[in-house]
Each structure stands twice: as C-alpha cells, then as structure tokens.
Amino acid sequence: MQDKHLFEYAVIRVVPRVEREEFMNVGVILLCSKQKFLKMVYHLDRERLQAFAKDLDMEALEENLLSFQRIATGGKDAGPIGELDAASRFRWLTATRSTVVQTSKVHPGFCGNGDDTLARLYEQLVKY
C-alpha cells in the first residue's frame, strides 16, 4: 500500500464583480510538502465565462492565471515570490485577496500521488 501524505489544496475562482461575490471555479492548486509537490491546473471556458460576465477581460484573466501557474512552478521566471520554497508560494497564492482571481479556503487531505489527487480534485470541482 502506498504511503499517504498530508496535502492541502484550494480551488481557483474567477470573481468578475467582487462586490457580488459570484464566482466560477476554473482551477485547483495542490501542495504536498512531503512529496515536494506544488502544482496548479486550470481551464478557461471562454464561452461560459463570457455568458457569466460579458465584460470580463479574458486576456487579463489569462495572464493572471499564467502568473499563478508560474509562481506555483517556481523559479526566477516567477519573480521574487517564485524563488520562495513551495509552502511559502502556496501560502502566497492562497492568501485572501479582493481581485478577479481568488482562491477558496485551504482544505487538507491525504494522498499517495500528488498528480493523481490534483487530477481527481480538478475533475470533481472544476470540470463540468
């Protein structure tokens, strides 16, 4: 039986009008420190998002999500935040913010394989 390790995840949401608190799930970010795993997956269904918020700037949204992805991946290409350790990058990405791209509260669990768990969570929480 595969060892299970503590992981944390958050759902990535698009909140077009922050004051209305309406959102659409577009991705998931998962951290498993024991596995040295931090990844984010997302998908923008442009047609669905435009129906949800017709004035949404899709190019700006895509750039914001790509920035999240670069930070999750880490490294110099992600700026100063990208050079932090994985747990610190995860905390930065999941910090409460009042912007169009937000995350849910952080939720814990146990996993044997970070990639499999991330795919399962994406399937359950984002894909429709």
PDB file of C-alpha atoms in Angstrom:
ATOM      1  CA  MET A   1       0.000   0.000   0.000  1.00  0.00           C
ATOM      2  CA  GLN A   2       1.270   3.427  -0.948  1.00  0.00           C
ATOM      3  CA  ASP A   3       2.179   5.844   1.840  1.00  0.00           C
ATOM      4  CA  LYS A   4      -0.322   8.651   2.316  1.00  0.00           C
ATOM      5  CA  HIS A   5       0.907  12.177   2.909  1.00  0.00           C
ATOM      6  CA  LEU A   6      -0.856  15.284   4.078  1.00  0.00           C
ATOM      7  CA  PHE A   7      -1.784  17.653   1.271  1.00  0.00           C
ATOM      8  CA  GLU A   8      -3.533  20.989   1.062  1.00  0.00           C
ATOM      9  CA  TYR A   9      -5.496  22.373  -1.834  1.00  0.00           C
ATOM     10  CA  ALA A  10      -7.570  25.366  -2.832  1.00  0.00           C
ATOM     11  CA  VAL A  11      -9.955  25.962  -5.702  1.00  0.00           C
ATOM     12  CA  ILE A  12      -9.078  28.837  -8.036  1.00  0.00           C
ATOM     13  CA  ARG A  13     -12.054  31.034  -8.800  1.00  0.00           C
ATOM     14  CA  VAL A  14     -12.902  33.833 -11.187  1.00  0.00           C
ATOM     15  CA  VAL A  15     -14.878  36.553  -9.400  1.00  0.00           C
ATOM     16  CA  PRO A  16     -15.799  39.092 -12.113  1.00  0.00           C
ATOM     17  CA  ARG A  17     -17.573  41.505  -9.766  1.00  0.00           C
ATOM     18  CA  VAL A  18     -16.104  41.192  -6.300  1.00  0.00           C
ATOM     19  CA  GLU A  19     -18.951  43.107  -4.699  1.00  0.00           C
ATOM     20  CA  ARG A  20     -21.454  40.471  -5.890  1.00  0.00           C
ATOM     21  CA  GLU A  21     -19.379  37.543  -4.566  1.00  0.00           C
ATOM     22  CA  GLU A  22     -20.385  35.360  -7.520  1.00  0.00           C
ATOM     23  CA  PHE A  23     -17.670  33.097  -8.860  1.00  0.00           C
ATOM     24  CA  MET A  24     -16.833  30.316 -11.268  1.00  0.00           C
ATOM     25  CA  ASN A  25     -14.304  27.602 -10.440  1.00  0.00           C
ATOM     26  CA  VAL A  26     -11.535  27.456 -13.049  1.00  0.00           C
ATOM     27  CA  GLY A  27      -8.684  25.543 -11.402  1.00  0.00           C
ATOM     28  CA  VAL A  28      -7.099  23.818  -8.432  1.00  0.00           C
ATOM     29  CA  ILE A  29      -3.758  24.271  -6.684  1.00  0.00           C
ATOM     30  CA  LEU A  30      -2.313  21.463  -4.560  1.00  0.00           C
ATOM     31  CA  LEU A  31       0.623  21.342  -2.140  1.00  0.00           C
ATOM     32  CA  CYS A  32       2.066  18.132  -0.697  1.00  0.00           C
ATOM     33  CA  SER A  33       5.215  19.138   1.176  1.00  0.00           C
ATOM     34  CA  LYS A  34       6.402  15.555   1.820  1.00  0.00           C
ATOM     35  CA  GLN A  35       6.339  14.870  -1.910  1.00  0.00           C
ATOM     36  CA  LYS A  36       7.838  18.305  -2.718  1.00  0.00           C
ATOM     37  CA  PHE A  37       4.773  18.818  -4.882  1.00  0.00           C
ATOM     38  CA  LEU A  38       3.142  22.127  -5.782  1.00  0.00           C
ATOM     39  CA  LYS A  39       1.112  22.321  -8.969  1.00  0.00           C
ATOM     40  CA  MET A  40      -1.810  24.211 -10.369  1.00  0.00           C
ATOM     41  CA  VAL A  41      -4.158  23.230 -13.166  1.00  0.00           C
ATOM     42  CA  TYR A  42      -6.798  25.422 -14.724  1.00  0.00           C
ATOM     43  CA  HIS A  43      -9.026  25.727 -17.739  1.00  0.00           C
ATOM     44  CA  LEU A  44     -10.826  28.794 -19.051  1.00  0.00           C
ATOM     45  CA  ASP A  45     -14.092  28.019 -20.774  1.00  0.00           C
ATOM     46  CA  ARG A  46     -14.284  31.371 -22.541  1.00  0.00           C
ATOM     47  CA  GLU A  47     -17.835  30.888 -23.778  1.00  0.00           C
ATOM     48  CA  ARG A  48     -19.139  30.006 -20.329  1.00  0.00           C
ATOM     49  CA  LEU A  49     -17.195  32.842 -18.673  1.00  0.00           C
ATOM     50  CA  GLN A  50     -18.471  35.382 -21.209  1.00  0.00           C
ATOM     51  CA  ALA A  51     -22.043  34.221 -20.529  1.00  0.00           C
ATOM     52  CA  PHE A  52     -21.356  34.631 -16.803  1.00  0.00           C
ATOM     53  CA  ALA A  53     -19.650  38.029 -17.125  1.00  0.00           C
ATOM     54  CA  LYS A  54     -19.842  39.582 -20.587  1.00  0.00           C
ATOM     55  CA  ASP A  55     -17.420  42.438 -19.761  1.00  0.00           C
ATOM     56  CA  LEU A  56     -14.674  40.181 -18.418  1.00  0.00           C
ATOM     57  CA  ASP A  57     -11.235  40.917 -19.907  1.00  0.00           C
ATOM     58  CA  MET A  58     -10.219  37.415 -20.946  1.00  0.00           C
ATOM     59  CA  GLU A  59      -6.648  38.320 -21.892  1.00  0.00           C
ATOM     60  CA  ALA A  60      -6.004  39.929 -18.492  1.00  0.00           C
ATOM     61  CA  LEU A  61      -7.619  36.941 -16.768  1.00  0.00           C
ATOM     62  CA  GLU A  62      -5.441  34.508 -18.719  1.00  0.00           C
ATOM     63  CA  GLU A  63      -2.305  36.492 -17.820  1.00  0.00           C
ATOM     64  CA  ASN A  64      -3.263  36.469 -14.127  1.00  0.00           C
ATOM     65  CA  LEU A  65      -3.763  32.709 -14.193  1.00  0.00           C
ATOM     66  CA  LEU A  66      -0.471  32.205 -16.027  1.00  0.00           C
ATOM     67  CA  SER A  67       1.222  34.252 -13.281  1.00  0.00           C
ATOM     68  CA  PHE A  68      -0.340  31.950 -10.667  1.00  0.00           C
ATOM     69  CA  GLN A  69       0.958  28.969 -12.617  1.00  0.00           C
ATOM     70  CA  ARG A  70       4.483  30.408 -12.906  1.00  0.00           C
ATOM     71  CA  ILE A  71       4.562  31.071  -9.159  1.00  0.00           C
ATOM     72  CA  ALA A  72       3.320  27.550  -8.404  1.00  0.00           C
ATOM     73  CA  THR A  73       6.072  26.133 -10.640  1.00  0.00           C
ATOM     74  CA  GLY A  74       8.643  28.418  -9.005  1.00  0.00           C
ATOM     75  CA  GLY A  75      11.974  29.689 -10.208  1.00  0.00           C
ATOM     76  CA  LYS A  76      13.430  33.008 -11.325  1.00  0.00           C
ATOM     77  CA  ASP A  77      10.888  33.381 -14.158  1.00  0.00           C
ATOM     78  CA  ALA A  78       8.213  33.825 -11.467  1.00  0.00           C
ATOM     79  CA  GLY A  79       9.882  36.812  -9.812  1.00  0.00           C
ATOM     80  CA  PRO A  80      10.790  37.093  -6.129  1.00  0.00           C
ATOM     81  CA  ILE A  81       7.761  35.068  -4.972  1.00  0.00           C
ATOM     82  CA  GLY A  82       8.768  32.252  -7.319  1.00  0.00           C
ATOM     83  CA  GLU A  83      12.088  31.884  -5.511  1.00  0.00           C
ATOM     84  CA  LEU A  84      10.429  31.076  -2.179  1.00  0.00           C
ATOM     85  CA  ASP A  85      10.008  27.475  -1.008  1.00  0.00           C
ATOM     86  CA  ALA A  86       6.874  25.606  -2.174  1.00  0.00           C
ATOM     87  CA  ALA A  87       4.932  26.044   1.078  1.00  0.00           C
ATOM     88  CA  SER A  88       5.552  29.805   1.081  1.00  0.00           C
ATOM     89  CA  ARG A  89       4.491  30.075  -2.572  1.00  0.00           C
ATOM     90  CA  PHE A  90       1.322  28.114  -1.795  1.00  0.00           C
ATOM     91  CA  ARG A  91       0.533  30.423   1.144  1.00  0.00           C
ATOM     92  CA  TRP A  92       1.086  33.473  -1.063  1.00  0.00           C
ATOM     93  CA  LEU A  93      -1.147  32.081  -3.815  1.00  0.00           C
ATOM     94  CA  THR A  94      -3.929  31.147  -1.399  1.00  0.00           C
ATOM     95  CA  ALA A  95      -3.859  34.375   0.619  1.00  0.00           C
ATOM     96  CA  THR A  96      -7.188  36.200   0.819  1.00  0.00           C
ATOM     97  CA  ARG A  97      -7.447  38.825  -1.886  1.00  0.00           C
ATOM     98  CA  SER A  98     -10.135  41.018  -3.362  1.00  0.00           C
ATOM     99  CA  THR A  99      -9.397  40.596  -7.061  1.00  0.00           C
ATOM    100  CA  VAL A 100     -10.894  38.834 -10.063  1.00  0.00           C
ATOM    101  CA  VAL A 101      -8.733  35.736  -9.427  1.00  0.00           C
ATOM    102  CA  GLN A 102      -9.243  34.341  -5.928  1.00  0.00           C
ATOM    103  CA  THR A 103      -8.892  31.025  -4.149  1.00  0.00           C
ATOM    104  CA  SER A 104     -11.175  29.139  -1.827  1.00  0.00           C
ATOM    105  CA  LYS A 105     -10.216  28.431   1.734  1.00  0.00           C
ATOM    106  CA  VAL A 106      -7.448  25.844   2.012  1.00  0.00           C
ATOM    107  CA  HIS A 107      -8.627  22.270   2.566  1.00  0.00           C
ATOM    108  CA  PRO A 108      -6.496  19.323   3.813  1.00  0.00           C
ATOM    109  CA  GLY A 109      -6.441  15.656   2.920  1.00  0.00           C
ATOM    110  CA  PHE A 110      -4.158  12.666   2.456  1.00  0.00           C
ATOM    111  CA  CYS A 111      -2.777  11.458  -0.858  1.00  0.00           C
ATOM    112  CA  GLY A 112      -0.416   8.874  -2.251  1.00  0.00           C
ATOM    113  CA  ASN A 113       0.287  10.680  -5.506  1.00  0.00           C
ATOM    114  CA  GLY A 114       0.022  14.444  -5.946  1.00  0.00           C
ATOM    115  CA  ASP A 115      -0.641  14.332  -9.701  1.00  0.00           C
ATOM    116  CA  ASP A 116      -3.469  11.807  -9.312  1.00  0.00           C
ATOM    117  CA  THR A 117      -5.034  13.745  -6.456  1.00  0.00           C
ATOM    118  CA  LEU A 118      -4.802  17.034  -8.353  1.00  0.00           C
ATOM    119  CA  ALA A 119      -6.464  15.446 -11.406  1.00  0.00           C
ATOM    120  CA  ARG A 120      -9.246  13.974  -9.246  1.00  0.00           C
ATOM    121  CA  LEU A 121      -9.909  17.290  -7.493  1.00  0.00           C
ATOM    122  CA  TYR A 122      -9.929  19.144 -10.812  1.00  0.00           C
ATOM    123  CA  GLU A 123     -12.422  16.634 -12.194  1.00  0.00           C
ATOM    124  CA  GLN A 124     -14.683  16.948  -9.125  1.00  0.00           C
ATOM    125  CA  LEU A 125     -14.501  20.687  -8.503  1.00  0.00           C
ATOM    126  CA  VAL A 126     -13.877  22.385 -11.839  1.00  0.00           C
ATOM    127  CA  LYS A 127     -14.708  20.238 -14.846  1.00  0.00           C
ATOM    128  CA  TYR A 128     -18.348  20.226 -15.861  1.00  0.00           C
TER     129      TYR A 128
END
